[in-house]
Amino acid sequence: MTDEQIRLWNETFRAGHPCLLRKDNGEEFDTRIRSGAWRVGSGHVVVQVDGFSGGWDIDRVKMLETHSFSS
């Protein structure tokens, strides 16, 4: 992921956006992101999510669509 792609991702997905987090065993958890994405020293791009500590590789985070309806 390029720096530009990270910037665009952060503009699109703000803290509180719903997502699914996939753990090592394949289990998925319904949660929300709580940070923007950033690159760590290894070159991986990570993001923080509610209910779990540390940064999670962005490849393990599936962003869910949100819909707004107007009356």
mmCIF file with all atom_site columns, C-alpha atoms in Angstrom:
data_model
loop_
_atom_site.group_PDB
_atom_site.id
_atom_site.type_symbol
_atom_site.label_atom_id
_atom_site.label_alt_id
_atom_site.label_comp_id
_atom_site.label_asym_id
_atom_site.label_entity_id
_atom_site.label_seq_id
_atom_site.pdbx_PDB_ins_code
_atom_site.Cartn_x
_atom_site.Cartn_y
_atom_site.Cartn_z
_atom_site.occupancy
_atom_site.B_iso_or_equiv
_atom_site.pdbx_formal_charge
_atom_site.auth_seq_id
_atom_site.auth_comp_id
_atom_site.auth_asym_id
_atom_site.auth_atom_id
_atom_site.pdbx_PDB_model_num
ATOM 1  C CA . MET A 1 1  ? 0.000   0.000   0.000  1.00 0.00 ? 1  MET A CA 1
ATOM 2  C CA . THR A 1 2  ? 1.460   3.341   -0.998 1.00 0.00 ? 2  THR A CA 1
ATOM 3  C CA . ASP A 1 3  ? 1.451   6.420   1.215  1.00 0.00 ? 3  ASP A CA 1
ATOM 4  C CA . GLU A 1 4  ? -1.194  7.914   -1.090 1.00 0.00 ? 4  GLU A CA 1
ATOM 5  C CA . GLN A 1 5  ? -3.388  4.813   -0.683 1.00 0.00 ? 5  GLN A CA 1
ATOM 6  C CA . ILE A 1 6  ? -3.045  5.068   3.099  1.00 0.00 ? 6  ILE A CA 1
ATOM 7  C CA . ARG A 1 7  ? -4.052  8.737   2.949  1.00 0.00 ? 7  ARG A CA 1
ATOM 8  C CA . LEU A 1 8  ? -7.123  7.921   0.833  1.00 0.00 ? 8  LEU A CA 1
ATOM 9  C CA . TRP A 1 9  ? -8.046  4.997   3.095  1.00 0.00 ? 9  TRP A CA 1
ATOM 10 C CA . ASN A 1 10 ? -7.893  7.312   6.118  1.00 0.00 ? 10 ASN A CA 1
ATOM 11 C CA . GLU A 1 11 ? -10.085 9.882   4.360  1.00 0.00 ? 11 GLU A CA 1
ATOM 12 C CA . THR A 1 12 ? -12.659 7.198   3.526  1.00 0.00 ? 12 THR A CA 1
ATOM 13 C CA . PHE A 1 13 ? -12.719 5.269   6.817  1.00 0.00 ? 13 PHE A CA 1
ATOM 14 C CA . ARG A 1 14 ? -12.910 7.299   10.035 1.00 0.00 ? 14 ARG A CA 1
ATOM 15 C CA . ALA A 1 15 ? -12.810 6.119   13.651 1.00 0.00 ? 15 ALA A CA 1
ATOM 16 C CA . GLY A 1 16 ? -16.063 4.349   14.453 1.00 0.00 ? 16 GLY A CA 1
ATOM 17 C CA . HIS A 1 17 ? -16.489 2.787   10.990 1.00 0.00 ? 17 HIS A CA 1
ATOM 18 C CA . PRO A 1 18 ? -17.783 -0.816  11.289 1.00 0.00 ? 18 PRO A CA 1
ATOM 19 C CA . CYS A 1 19 ? -15.557 -3.675  10.223 1.00 0.00 ? 19 CYS A CA 1
ATOM 20 C CA . LEU A 1 20 ? -14.840 -7.382  10.617 1.00 0.00 ? 20 LEU A CA 1
ATOM 21 C CA . LEU A 1 21 ? -11.504 -8.385  12.151 1.00 0.00 ? 21 LEU A CA 1
ATOM 22 C CA . ARG A 1 22 ? -10.077 -11.788 11.140 1.00 0.00 ? 22 ARG A CA 1
ATOM 23 C CA . LYS A 1 23 ? -7.830  -13.409 13.749 1.00 0.00 ? 23 LYS A CA 1
ATOM 24 C CA . ASP A 1 24 ? -5.107  -16.045 13.121 1.00 0.00 ? 24 ASP A CA 1
ATOM 25 C CA . ASN A 1 25 ? -7.553  -18.934 13.596 1.00 0.00 ? 25 ASN A CA 1
ATOM 26 C CA . GLY A 1 26 ? -9.909  -17.507 10.947 1.00 0.00 ? 26 GLY A CA 1
ATOM 27 C CA . GLU A 1 27 ? -12.488 -16.339 13.476 1.00 0.00 ? 27 GLU A CA 1
ATOM 28 C CA . GLU A 1 28 ? -14.104 -13.010 12.561 1.00 0.00 ? 28 GLU A CA 1
ATOM 29 C CA . PHE A 1 29 ? -15.218 -10.359 15.025 1.00 0.00 ? 29 PHE A CA 1
ATOM 30 C CA . ASP A 1 30 ? -17.700 -7.580  14.366 1.00 0.00 ? 30 ASP A CA 1
ATOM 31 C CA . THR A 1 31 ? -16.043 -4.376  15.621 1.00 0.00 ? 31 THR A CA 1
ATOM 32 C CA . ARG A 1 32 ? -15.166 -0.795  14.632 1.00 0.00 ? 32 ARG A CA 1
ATOM 33 C CA . ILE A 1 33 ? -11.908 0.908   13.758 1.00 0.00 ? 33 ILE A CA 1
ATOM 34 C CA . ARG A 1 34 ? -10.571 3.337   16.344 1.00 0.00 ? 34 ARG A CA 1
ATOM 35 C CA . SER A 1 35 ? -7.631  4.852   14.468 1.00 0.00 ? 35 SER A CA 1
ATOM 36 C CA . GLY A 1 36 ? -6.395  5.800   11.073 1.00 0.00 ? 36 GLY A CA 1
ATOM 37 C CA . ALA A 1 37 ? -4.064  3.424   9.257  1.00 0.00 ? 37 ALA A CA 1
ATOM 38 C CA . TRP A 1 38 ? -0.284  3.825   9.473  1.00 0.00 ? 38 TRP A CA 1
ATOM 39 C CA . ARG A 1 39 ? 2.837   2.037   8.307  1.00 0.00 ? 39 ARG A CA 1
ATOM 40 C CA . VAL A 1 40 ? 4.968   0.266   10.935 1.00 0.00 ? 40 VAL A CA 1
ATOM 41 C CA . GLY A 1 41 ? 8.726   -0.356  10.743 1.00 0.00 ? 41 GLY A CA 1
ATOM 42 C CA . SER A 1 42 ? 8.259   -3.707  8.991  1.00 0.00 ? 42 SER A CA 1
ATOM 43 C CA . GLY A 1 43 ? 6.402   -1.931  6.171  1.00 0.00 ? 43 GLY A CA 1
ATOM 44 C CA . HIS A 1 44 ? 2.999   -3.405  7.074  1.00 0.00 ? 44 HIS A CA 1
ATOM 45 C CA . VAL A 1 45 ? 0.010   -1.078  7.292  1.00 0.00 ? 45 VAL A CA 1
ATOM 46 C CA . VAL A 1 46 ? -1.988  -1.424  10.502 1.00 0.00 ? 46 VAL A CA 1
ATOM 47 C CA . VAL A 1 47 ? -5.073  0.019   12.172 1.00 0.00 ? 47 VAL A CA 1
ATOM 48 C CA . GLN A 1 48 ? -6.477  -0.168  15.717 1.00 0.00 ? 48 GLN A CA 1
ATOM 49 C CA . VAL A 1 49 ? -9.908  -1.673  16.346 1.00 0.00 ? 49 VAL A CA 1
ATOM 50 C CA . ASP A 1 50 ? -12.292 -1.611  19.320 1.00 0.00 ? 50 ASP A CA 1
ATOM 51 C CA . GLY A 1 51 ? -11.919 -4.498  21.759 1.00 0.00 ? 51 GLY A CA 1
ATOM 52 C CA . PHE A 1 52 ? -8.399  -5.523  20.730 1.00 0.00 ? 52 PHE A CA 1
ATOM 53 C CA . SER A 1 53 ? -5.016  -4.083  21.620 1.00 0.00 ? 53 SER A CA 1
ATOM 54 C CA . GLY A 1 54 ? -2.251  -3.113  19.228 1.00 0.00 ? 54 GLY A CA 1
ATOM 55 C CA . GLY A 1 55 ? -2.283  -2.485  15.527 1.00 0.00 ? 55 GLY A CA 1
ATOM 56 C CA . TRP A 1 56 ? -3.868  -5.041  13.197 1.00 0.00 ? 56 TRP A CA 1
ATOM 57 C CA . ASP A 1 57 ? -2.655  -5.617  9.659  1.00 0.00 ? 57 ASP A CA 1
ATOM 58 C CA . ILE A 1 58 ? -5.073  -3.852  7.366  1.00 0.00 ? 58 ILE A CA 1
ATOM 59 C CA . ASP A 1 59 ? -5.371  -7.065  5.309  1.00 0.00 ? 59 ASP A CA 1
ATOM 60 C CA . ARG A 1 60 ? -7.160  -8.621  8.308  1.00 0.00 ? 60 ARG A CA 1
ATOM 61 C CA . VAL A 1 61 ? -9.719  -5.814  8.537  1.00 0.00 ? 61 VAL A CA 1
ATOM 62 C CA . LYS A 1 62 ? -12.719 -5.952  6.219  1.00 0.00 ? 62 LYS A CA 1
ATOM 63 C CA . MET A 1 63 ? -14.528 -2.635  6.159  1.00 0.00 ? 63 MET A CA 1
ATOM 64 C CA . LEU A 1 64 ? -18.316 -2.868  6.122  1.00 0.00 ? 64 LEU A CA 1
ATOM 65 C CA . GLU A 1 65 ? -20.526 -0.617  4.071  1.00 0.00 ? 65 GLU A CA 1
ATOM 66 C CA . THR A 1 66 ? -22.652 1.935   5.821  1.00 0.00 ? 66 THR A CA 1
ATOM 67 C CA . HIS A 1 67 ? -25.858 3.367   4.479  1.00 0.00 ? 67 HIS A CA 1
ATOM 68 C CA . SER A 1 68 ? -27.590 6.577   5.358  1.00 0.00 ? 68 SER A CA 1
ATOM 69 C CA . PHE A 1 69 ? -31.200 7.188   4.565  1.00 0.00 ? 69 PHE A CA 1
ATOM 70 C CA . SER A 1 70 ? -32.868 10.562  4.369  1.00 0.00 ? 70 SER A CA 1
ATOM 71 C CA . SER A 1 71 ? -36.558 11.074  5.029  1.00 0.00 ? 71 SER A CA 1
#
